[in-house]
Structures are given as structure tokens and as C-alpha cells.
N, CA, C and O atoms as CSV, one atom per row, in Angstrom:
chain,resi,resn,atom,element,x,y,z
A,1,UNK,N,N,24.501,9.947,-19.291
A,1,UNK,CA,C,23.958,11.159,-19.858
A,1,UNK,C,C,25.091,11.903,-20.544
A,1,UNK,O,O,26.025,12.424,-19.934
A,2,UNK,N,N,24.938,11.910,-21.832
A,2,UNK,CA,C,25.661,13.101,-22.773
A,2,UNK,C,C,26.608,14.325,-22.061
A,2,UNK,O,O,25.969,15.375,-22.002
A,3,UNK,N,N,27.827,14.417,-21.572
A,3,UNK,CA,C,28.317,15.506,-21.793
A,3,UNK,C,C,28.270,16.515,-19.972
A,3,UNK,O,O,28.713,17.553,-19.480
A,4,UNK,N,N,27.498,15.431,-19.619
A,4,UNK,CA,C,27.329,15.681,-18.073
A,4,UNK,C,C,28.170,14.886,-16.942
A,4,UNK,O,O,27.921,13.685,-17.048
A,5,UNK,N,N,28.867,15.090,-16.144
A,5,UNK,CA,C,29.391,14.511,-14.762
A,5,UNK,C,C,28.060,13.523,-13.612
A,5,UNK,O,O,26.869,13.529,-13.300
A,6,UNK,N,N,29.068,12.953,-13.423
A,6,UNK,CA,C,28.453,12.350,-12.607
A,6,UNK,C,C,27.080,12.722,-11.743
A,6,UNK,O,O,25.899,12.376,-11.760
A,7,UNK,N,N,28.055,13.776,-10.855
A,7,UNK,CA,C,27.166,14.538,-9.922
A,7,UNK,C,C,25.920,15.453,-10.770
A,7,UNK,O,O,24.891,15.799,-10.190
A,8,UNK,N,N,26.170,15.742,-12.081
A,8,UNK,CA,C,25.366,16.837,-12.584
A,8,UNK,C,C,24.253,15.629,-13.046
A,8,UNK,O,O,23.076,15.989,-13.088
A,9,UNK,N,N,24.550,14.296,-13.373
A,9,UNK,CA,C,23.776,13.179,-14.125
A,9,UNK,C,C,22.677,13.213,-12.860
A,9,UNK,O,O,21.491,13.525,-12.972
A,10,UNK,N,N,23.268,12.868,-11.796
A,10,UNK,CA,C,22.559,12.475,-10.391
A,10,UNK,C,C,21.224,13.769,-10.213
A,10,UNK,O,O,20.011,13.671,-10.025
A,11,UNK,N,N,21.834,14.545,-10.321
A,11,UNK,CA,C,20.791,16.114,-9.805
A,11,UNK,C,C,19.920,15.774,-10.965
A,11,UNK,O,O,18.903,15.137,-10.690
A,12,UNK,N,N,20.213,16.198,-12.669
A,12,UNK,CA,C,19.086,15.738,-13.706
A,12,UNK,C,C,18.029,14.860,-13.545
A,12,UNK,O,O,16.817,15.019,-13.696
A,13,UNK,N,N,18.857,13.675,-13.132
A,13,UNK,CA,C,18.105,12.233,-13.007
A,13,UNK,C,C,17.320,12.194,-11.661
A,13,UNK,O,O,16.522,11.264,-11.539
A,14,UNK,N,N,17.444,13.101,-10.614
A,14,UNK,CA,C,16.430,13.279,-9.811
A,14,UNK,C,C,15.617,13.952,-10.314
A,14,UNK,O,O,14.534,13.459,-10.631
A,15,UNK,N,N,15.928,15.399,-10.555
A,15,UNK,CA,C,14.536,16.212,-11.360
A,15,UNK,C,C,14.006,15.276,-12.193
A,15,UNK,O,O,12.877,14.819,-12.011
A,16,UNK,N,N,14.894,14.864,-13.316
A,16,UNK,CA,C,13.705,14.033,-14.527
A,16,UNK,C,C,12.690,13.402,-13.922
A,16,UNK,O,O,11.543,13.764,-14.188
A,17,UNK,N,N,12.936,12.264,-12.928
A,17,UNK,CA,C,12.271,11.303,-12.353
A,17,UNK,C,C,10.856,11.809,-11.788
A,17,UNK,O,O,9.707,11.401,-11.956
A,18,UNK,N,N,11.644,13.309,-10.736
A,18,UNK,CA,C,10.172,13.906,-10.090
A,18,UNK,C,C,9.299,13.889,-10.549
A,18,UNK,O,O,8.212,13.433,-10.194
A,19,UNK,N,N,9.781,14.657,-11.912
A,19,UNK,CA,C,8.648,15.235,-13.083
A,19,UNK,C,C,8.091,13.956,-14.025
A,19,UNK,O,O,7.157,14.197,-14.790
A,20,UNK,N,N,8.464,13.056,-13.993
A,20,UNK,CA,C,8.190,11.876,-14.240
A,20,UNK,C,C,7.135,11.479,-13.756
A,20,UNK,O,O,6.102,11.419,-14.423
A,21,UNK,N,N,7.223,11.083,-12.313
A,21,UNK,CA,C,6.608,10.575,-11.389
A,21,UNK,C,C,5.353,11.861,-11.691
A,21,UNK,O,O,4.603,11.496,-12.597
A,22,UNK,N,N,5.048,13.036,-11.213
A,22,UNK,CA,C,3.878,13.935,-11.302
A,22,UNK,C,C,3.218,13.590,-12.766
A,22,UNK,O,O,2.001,13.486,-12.920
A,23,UNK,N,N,3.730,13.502,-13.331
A,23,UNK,CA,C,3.242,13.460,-14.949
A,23,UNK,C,C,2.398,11.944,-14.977
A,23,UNK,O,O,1.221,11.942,-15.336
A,24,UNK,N,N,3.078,10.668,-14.576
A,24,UNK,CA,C,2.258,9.745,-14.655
A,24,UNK,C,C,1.323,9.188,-13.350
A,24,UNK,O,O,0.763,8.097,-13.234
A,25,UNK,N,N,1.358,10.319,-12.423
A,25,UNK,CA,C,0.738,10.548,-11.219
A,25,UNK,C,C,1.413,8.877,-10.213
A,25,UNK,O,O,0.697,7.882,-10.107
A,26,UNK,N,N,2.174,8.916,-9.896
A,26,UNK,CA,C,2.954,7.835,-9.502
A,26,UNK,C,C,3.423,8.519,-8.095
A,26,UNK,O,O,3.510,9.628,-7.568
A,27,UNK,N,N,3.638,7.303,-7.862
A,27,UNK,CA,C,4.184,7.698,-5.967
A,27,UNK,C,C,5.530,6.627,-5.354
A,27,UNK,O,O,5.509,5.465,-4.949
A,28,UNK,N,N,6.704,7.680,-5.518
A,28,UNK,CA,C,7.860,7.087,-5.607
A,28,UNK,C,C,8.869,7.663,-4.152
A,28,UNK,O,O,8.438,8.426,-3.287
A,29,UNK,N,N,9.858,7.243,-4.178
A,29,UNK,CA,C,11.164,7.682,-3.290
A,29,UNK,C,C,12.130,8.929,-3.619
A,29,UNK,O,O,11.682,9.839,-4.317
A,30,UNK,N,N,12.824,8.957,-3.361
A,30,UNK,CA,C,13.589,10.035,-3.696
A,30,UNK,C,C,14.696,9.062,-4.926
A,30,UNK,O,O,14.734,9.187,-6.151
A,31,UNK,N,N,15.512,8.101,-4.015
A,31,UNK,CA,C,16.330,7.242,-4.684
A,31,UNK,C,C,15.594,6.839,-5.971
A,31,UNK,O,O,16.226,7.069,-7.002
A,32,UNK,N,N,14.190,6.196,-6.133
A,32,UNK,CA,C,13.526,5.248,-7.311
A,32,UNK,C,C,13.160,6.731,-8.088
A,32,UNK,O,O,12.865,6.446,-9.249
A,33,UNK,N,N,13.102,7.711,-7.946
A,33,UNK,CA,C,12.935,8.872,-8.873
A,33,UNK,C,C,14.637,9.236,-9.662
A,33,UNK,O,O,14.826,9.811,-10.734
A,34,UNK,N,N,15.361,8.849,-9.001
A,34,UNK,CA,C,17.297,8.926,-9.512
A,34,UNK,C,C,17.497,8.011,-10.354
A,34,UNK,O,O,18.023,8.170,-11.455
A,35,UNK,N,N,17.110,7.038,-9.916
A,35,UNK,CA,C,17.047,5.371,-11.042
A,35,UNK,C,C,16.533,5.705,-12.006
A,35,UNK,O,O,17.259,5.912,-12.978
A,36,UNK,N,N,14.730,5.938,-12.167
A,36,UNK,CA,C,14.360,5.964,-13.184
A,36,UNK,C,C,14.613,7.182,-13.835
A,36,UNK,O,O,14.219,7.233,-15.000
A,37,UNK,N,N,15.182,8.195,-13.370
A,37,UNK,CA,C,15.691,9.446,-14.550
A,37,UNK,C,C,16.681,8.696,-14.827
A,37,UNK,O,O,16.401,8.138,-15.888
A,38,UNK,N,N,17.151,8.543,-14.659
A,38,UNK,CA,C,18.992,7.876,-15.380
A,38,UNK,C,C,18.702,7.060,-16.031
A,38,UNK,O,O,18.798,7.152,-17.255
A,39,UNK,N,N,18.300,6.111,-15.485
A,39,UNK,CA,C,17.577,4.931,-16.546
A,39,UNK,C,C,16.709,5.217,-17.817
A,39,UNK,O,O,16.662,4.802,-18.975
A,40,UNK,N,N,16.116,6.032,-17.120
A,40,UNK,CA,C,15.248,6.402,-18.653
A,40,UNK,C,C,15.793,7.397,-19.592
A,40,UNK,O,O,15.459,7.346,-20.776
A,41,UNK,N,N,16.734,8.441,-19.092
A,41,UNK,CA,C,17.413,8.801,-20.205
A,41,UNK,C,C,18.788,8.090,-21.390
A,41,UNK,O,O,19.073,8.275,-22.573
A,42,UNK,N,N,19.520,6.969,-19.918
A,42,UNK,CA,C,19.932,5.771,-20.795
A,42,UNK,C,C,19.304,5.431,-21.431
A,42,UNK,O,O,19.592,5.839,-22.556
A,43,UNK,N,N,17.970,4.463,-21.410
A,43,UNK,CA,C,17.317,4.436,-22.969
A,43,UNK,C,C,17.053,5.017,-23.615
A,43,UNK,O,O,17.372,4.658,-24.748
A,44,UNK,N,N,16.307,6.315,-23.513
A,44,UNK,CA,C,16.308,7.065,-24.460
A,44,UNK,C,C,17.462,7.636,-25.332
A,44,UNK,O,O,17.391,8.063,-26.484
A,45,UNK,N,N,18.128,7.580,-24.827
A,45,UNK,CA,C,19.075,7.941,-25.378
A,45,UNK,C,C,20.044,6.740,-26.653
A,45,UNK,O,O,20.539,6.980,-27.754
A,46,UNK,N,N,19.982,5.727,-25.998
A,46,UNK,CA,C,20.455,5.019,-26.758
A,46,UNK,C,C,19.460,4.841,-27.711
A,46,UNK,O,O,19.959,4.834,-28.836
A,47,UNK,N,N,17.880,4.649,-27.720
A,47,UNK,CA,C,16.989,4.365,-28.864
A,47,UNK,C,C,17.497,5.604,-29.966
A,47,UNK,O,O,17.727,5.327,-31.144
A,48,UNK,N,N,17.641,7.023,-29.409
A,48,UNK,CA,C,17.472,7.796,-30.283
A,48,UNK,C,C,18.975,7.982,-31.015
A,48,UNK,O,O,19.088,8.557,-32.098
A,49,UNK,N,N,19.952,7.497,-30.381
A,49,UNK,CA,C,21.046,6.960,-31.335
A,49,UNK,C,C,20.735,5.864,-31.938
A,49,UNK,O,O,21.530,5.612,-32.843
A,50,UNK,N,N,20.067,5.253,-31.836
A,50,UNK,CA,C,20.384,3.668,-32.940
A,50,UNK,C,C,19.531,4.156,-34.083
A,50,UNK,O,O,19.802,3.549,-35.120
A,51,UNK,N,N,18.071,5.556,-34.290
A,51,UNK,CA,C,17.200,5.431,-34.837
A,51,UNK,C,C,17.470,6.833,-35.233
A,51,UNK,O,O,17.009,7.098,-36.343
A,52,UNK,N,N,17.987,7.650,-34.737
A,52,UNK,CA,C,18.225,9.100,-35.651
A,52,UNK,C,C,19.509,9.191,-35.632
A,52,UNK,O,O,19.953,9.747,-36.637
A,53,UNK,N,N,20.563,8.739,-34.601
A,53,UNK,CA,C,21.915,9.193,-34.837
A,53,UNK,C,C,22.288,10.145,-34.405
A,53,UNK,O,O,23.288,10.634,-34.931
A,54,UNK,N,N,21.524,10.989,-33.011
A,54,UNK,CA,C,21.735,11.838,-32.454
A,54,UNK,C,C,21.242,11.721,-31.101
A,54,UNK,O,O,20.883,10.594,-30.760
A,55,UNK,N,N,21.157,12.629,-30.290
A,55,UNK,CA,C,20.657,12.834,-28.847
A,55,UNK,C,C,20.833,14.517,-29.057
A,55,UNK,O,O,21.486,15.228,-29.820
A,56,UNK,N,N,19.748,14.772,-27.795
A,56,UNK,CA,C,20.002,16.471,-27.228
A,56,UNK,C,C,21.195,16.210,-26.254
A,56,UNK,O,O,21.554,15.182,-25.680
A,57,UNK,N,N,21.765,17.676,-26.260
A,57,UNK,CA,C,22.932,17.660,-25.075
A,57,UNK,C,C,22.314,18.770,-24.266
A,57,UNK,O,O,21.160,19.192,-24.343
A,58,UNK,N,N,23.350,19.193,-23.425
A,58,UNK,CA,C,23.469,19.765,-22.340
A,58,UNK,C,C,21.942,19.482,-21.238
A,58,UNK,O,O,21.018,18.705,-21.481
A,59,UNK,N,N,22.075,20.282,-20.172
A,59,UNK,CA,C,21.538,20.305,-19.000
A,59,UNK,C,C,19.977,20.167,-19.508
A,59,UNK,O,O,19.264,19.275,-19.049
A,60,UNK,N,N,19.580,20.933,-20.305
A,60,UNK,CA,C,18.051,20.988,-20.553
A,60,UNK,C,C,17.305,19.858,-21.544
A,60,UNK,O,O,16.225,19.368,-21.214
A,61,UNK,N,N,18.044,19.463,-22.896
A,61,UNK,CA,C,18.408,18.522,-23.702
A,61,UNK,C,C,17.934,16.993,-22.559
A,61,UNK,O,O,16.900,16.332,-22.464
A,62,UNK,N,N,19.228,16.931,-21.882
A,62,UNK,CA,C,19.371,15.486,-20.748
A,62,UNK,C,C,18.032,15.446,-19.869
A,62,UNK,O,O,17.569,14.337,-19.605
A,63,UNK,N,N,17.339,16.681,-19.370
A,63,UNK,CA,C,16.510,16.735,-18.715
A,63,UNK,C,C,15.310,16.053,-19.439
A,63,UNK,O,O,14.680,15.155,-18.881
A,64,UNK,N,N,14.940,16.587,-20.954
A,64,UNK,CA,C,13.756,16.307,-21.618
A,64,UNK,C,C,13.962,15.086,-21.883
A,64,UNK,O,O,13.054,14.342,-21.512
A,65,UNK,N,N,15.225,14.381,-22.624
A,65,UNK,CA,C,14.976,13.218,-22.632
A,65,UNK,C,C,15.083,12.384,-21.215
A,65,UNK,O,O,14.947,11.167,-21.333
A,66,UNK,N,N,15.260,12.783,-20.186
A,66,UNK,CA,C,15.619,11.963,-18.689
A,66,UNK,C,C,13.645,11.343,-18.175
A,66,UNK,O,O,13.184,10.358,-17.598
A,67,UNK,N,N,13.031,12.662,-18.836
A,67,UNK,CA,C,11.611,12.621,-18.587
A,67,UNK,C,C,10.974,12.017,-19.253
A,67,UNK,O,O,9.892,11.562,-18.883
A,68,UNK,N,N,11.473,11.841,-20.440
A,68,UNK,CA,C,10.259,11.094,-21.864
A,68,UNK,C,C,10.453,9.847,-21.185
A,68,UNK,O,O,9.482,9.191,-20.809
A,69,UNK,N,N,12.062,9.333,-20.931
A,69,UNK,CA,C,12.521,8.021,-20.847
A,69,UNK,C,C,12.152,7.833,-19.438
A,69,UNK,O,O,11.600,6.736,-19.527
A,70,UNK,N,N,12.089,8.122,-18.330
A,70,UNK,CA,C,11.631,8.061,-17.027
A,70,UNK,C,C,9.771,7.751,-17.217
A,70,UNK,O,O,9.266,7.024,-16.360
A,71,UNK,N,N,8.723,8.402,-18.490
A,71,UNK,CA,C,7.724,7.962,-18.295
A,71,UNK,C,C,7.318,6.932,-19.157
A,71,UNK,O,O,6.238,6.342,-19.200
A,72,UNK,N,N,8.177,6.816,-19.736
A,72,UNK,CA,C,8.177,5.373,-20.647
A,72,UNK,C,C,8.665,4.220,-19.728
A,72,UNK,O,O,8.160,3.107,-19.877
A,73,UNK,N,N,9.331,4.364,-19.072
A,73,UNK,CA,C,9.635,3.039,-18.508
A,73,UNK,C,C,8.753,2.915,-17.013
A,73,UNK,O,O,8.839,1.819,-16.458
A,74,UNK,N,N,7.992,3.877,-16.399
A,74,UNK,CA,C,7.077,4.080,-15.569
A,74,UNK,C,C,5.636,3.268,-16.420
A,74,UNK,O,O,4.886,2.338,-16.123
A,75,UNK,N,N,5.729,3.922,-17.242
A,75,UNK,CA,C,4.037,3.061,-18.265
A,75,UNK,C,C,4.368,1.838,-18.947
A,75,UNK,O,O,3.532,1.159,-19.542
A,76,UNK,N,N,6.093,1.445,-18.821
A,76,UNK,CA,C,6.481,0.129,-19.494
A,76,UNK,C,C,6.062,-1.269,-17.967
A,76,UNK,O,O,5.565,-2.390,-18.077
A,77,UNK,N,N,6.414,-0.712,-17.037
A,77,UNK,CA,C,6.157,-1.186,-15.917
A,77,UNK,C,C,4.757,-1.171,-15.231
A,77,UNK,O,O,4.462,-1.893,-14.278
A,78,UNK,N,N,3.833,-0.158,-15.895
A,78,UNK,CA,C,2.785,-0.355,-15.090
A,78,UNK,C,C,1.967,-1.875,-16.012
A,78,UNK,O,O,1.478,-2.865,-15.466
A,79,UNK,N,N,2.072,-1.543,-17.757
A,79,UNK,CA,C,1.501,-2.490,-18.537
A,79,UNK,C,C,2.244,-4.543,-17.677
A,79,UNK,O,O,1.663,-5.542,-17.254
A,80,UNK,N,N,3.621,-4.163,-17.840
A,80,UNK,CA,C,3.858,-5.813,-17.559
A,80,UNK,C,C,3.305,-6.253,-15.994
A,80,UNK,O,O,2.968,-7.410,-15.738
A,81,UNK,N,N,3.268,-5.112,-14.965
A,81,UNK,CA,C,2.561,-5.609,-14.057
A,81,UNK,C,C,0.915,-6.321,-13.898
A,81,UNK,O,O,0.375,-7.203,-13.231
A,82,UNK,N,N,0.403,-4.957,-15.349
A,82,UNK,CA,C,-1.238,-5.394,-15.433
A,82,UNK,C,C,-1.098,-6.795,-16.064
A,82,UNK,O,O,-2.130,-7.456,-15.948
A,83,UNK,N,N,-0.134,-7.385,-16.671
A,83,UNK,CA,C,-0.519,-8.459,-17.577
A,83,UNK,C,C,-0.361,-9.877,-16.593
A,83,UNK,O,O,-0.616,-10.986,-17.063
């Protein structure tokens, strides 16, 4: 995550995930809500560098994309399971 510490990545990437998880009505851990915020703002983040050449920063920025990318890869996972 952009511009954030470790520890501050960890706290984001839990919130993102929560709000993740409520949004695609999902039922997760504490840990698999940390993964997929981090994870999903790693991708997001990298898509939106390869395709605009930018990212949001700071705390609120990391959060929105921690969430887009946390429910994208929540609905990327529910599709390859249905298939």
C-alpha cells in the first residue's frame, strides 16, 4: 500500500476487508479479512498503475481502493468456485 507502514497497511487491510466482507455479504475471519484487504488493494493498485498511471494515497485513498480490490477478488472467487 502507497505511502503507508507496515503496521498502518495491516490496520487498513483489516478495515478494507471488513467492509468488504459486509458489502458482498460474506462470512470471513479476522486474519482472511487482512489478506484480502492487502491483497486486494495490491491489485488494485497495480491495475490502476498499469492503466491510468496513478493510485490514491494516503489513509482514506488505500482504504477505497483496499475495498474495491478486496470485493473484486471476493466475487473473483465466488465465480471460479461456481464454475
Amino acid at each position: 500500500m502507497e505511502g503507508l507502514g507496515w503496521i498502518a497497511a495491516i490496520i487498513v487491510g483489516a478495515l478494507a476487508g471488513w467492509i468488504a466482507e459486509k458489502i458482498m455479504h460474506a462470512d470471513h475471519g479476522l486474519l482472511t479479512n487482512i489478506v484480502l484487504g492487502i491483497l486486494g488493494a495490491l491489485v488494485l493498485n497495480f491495475i490502476l498503475m498499469a492503466v491510468v498511471g496513478s493510485t490514491l494515497g494516503g489513509w482514506i485513498g488505500q482504504l477505497i481502493i483496499g475495498v474495491i480490490g478486496a470485493c473484486l477478488l471476493i466475487g473473483g472467487y465466488r465465480a471460479v468456485r461456481r464454475a
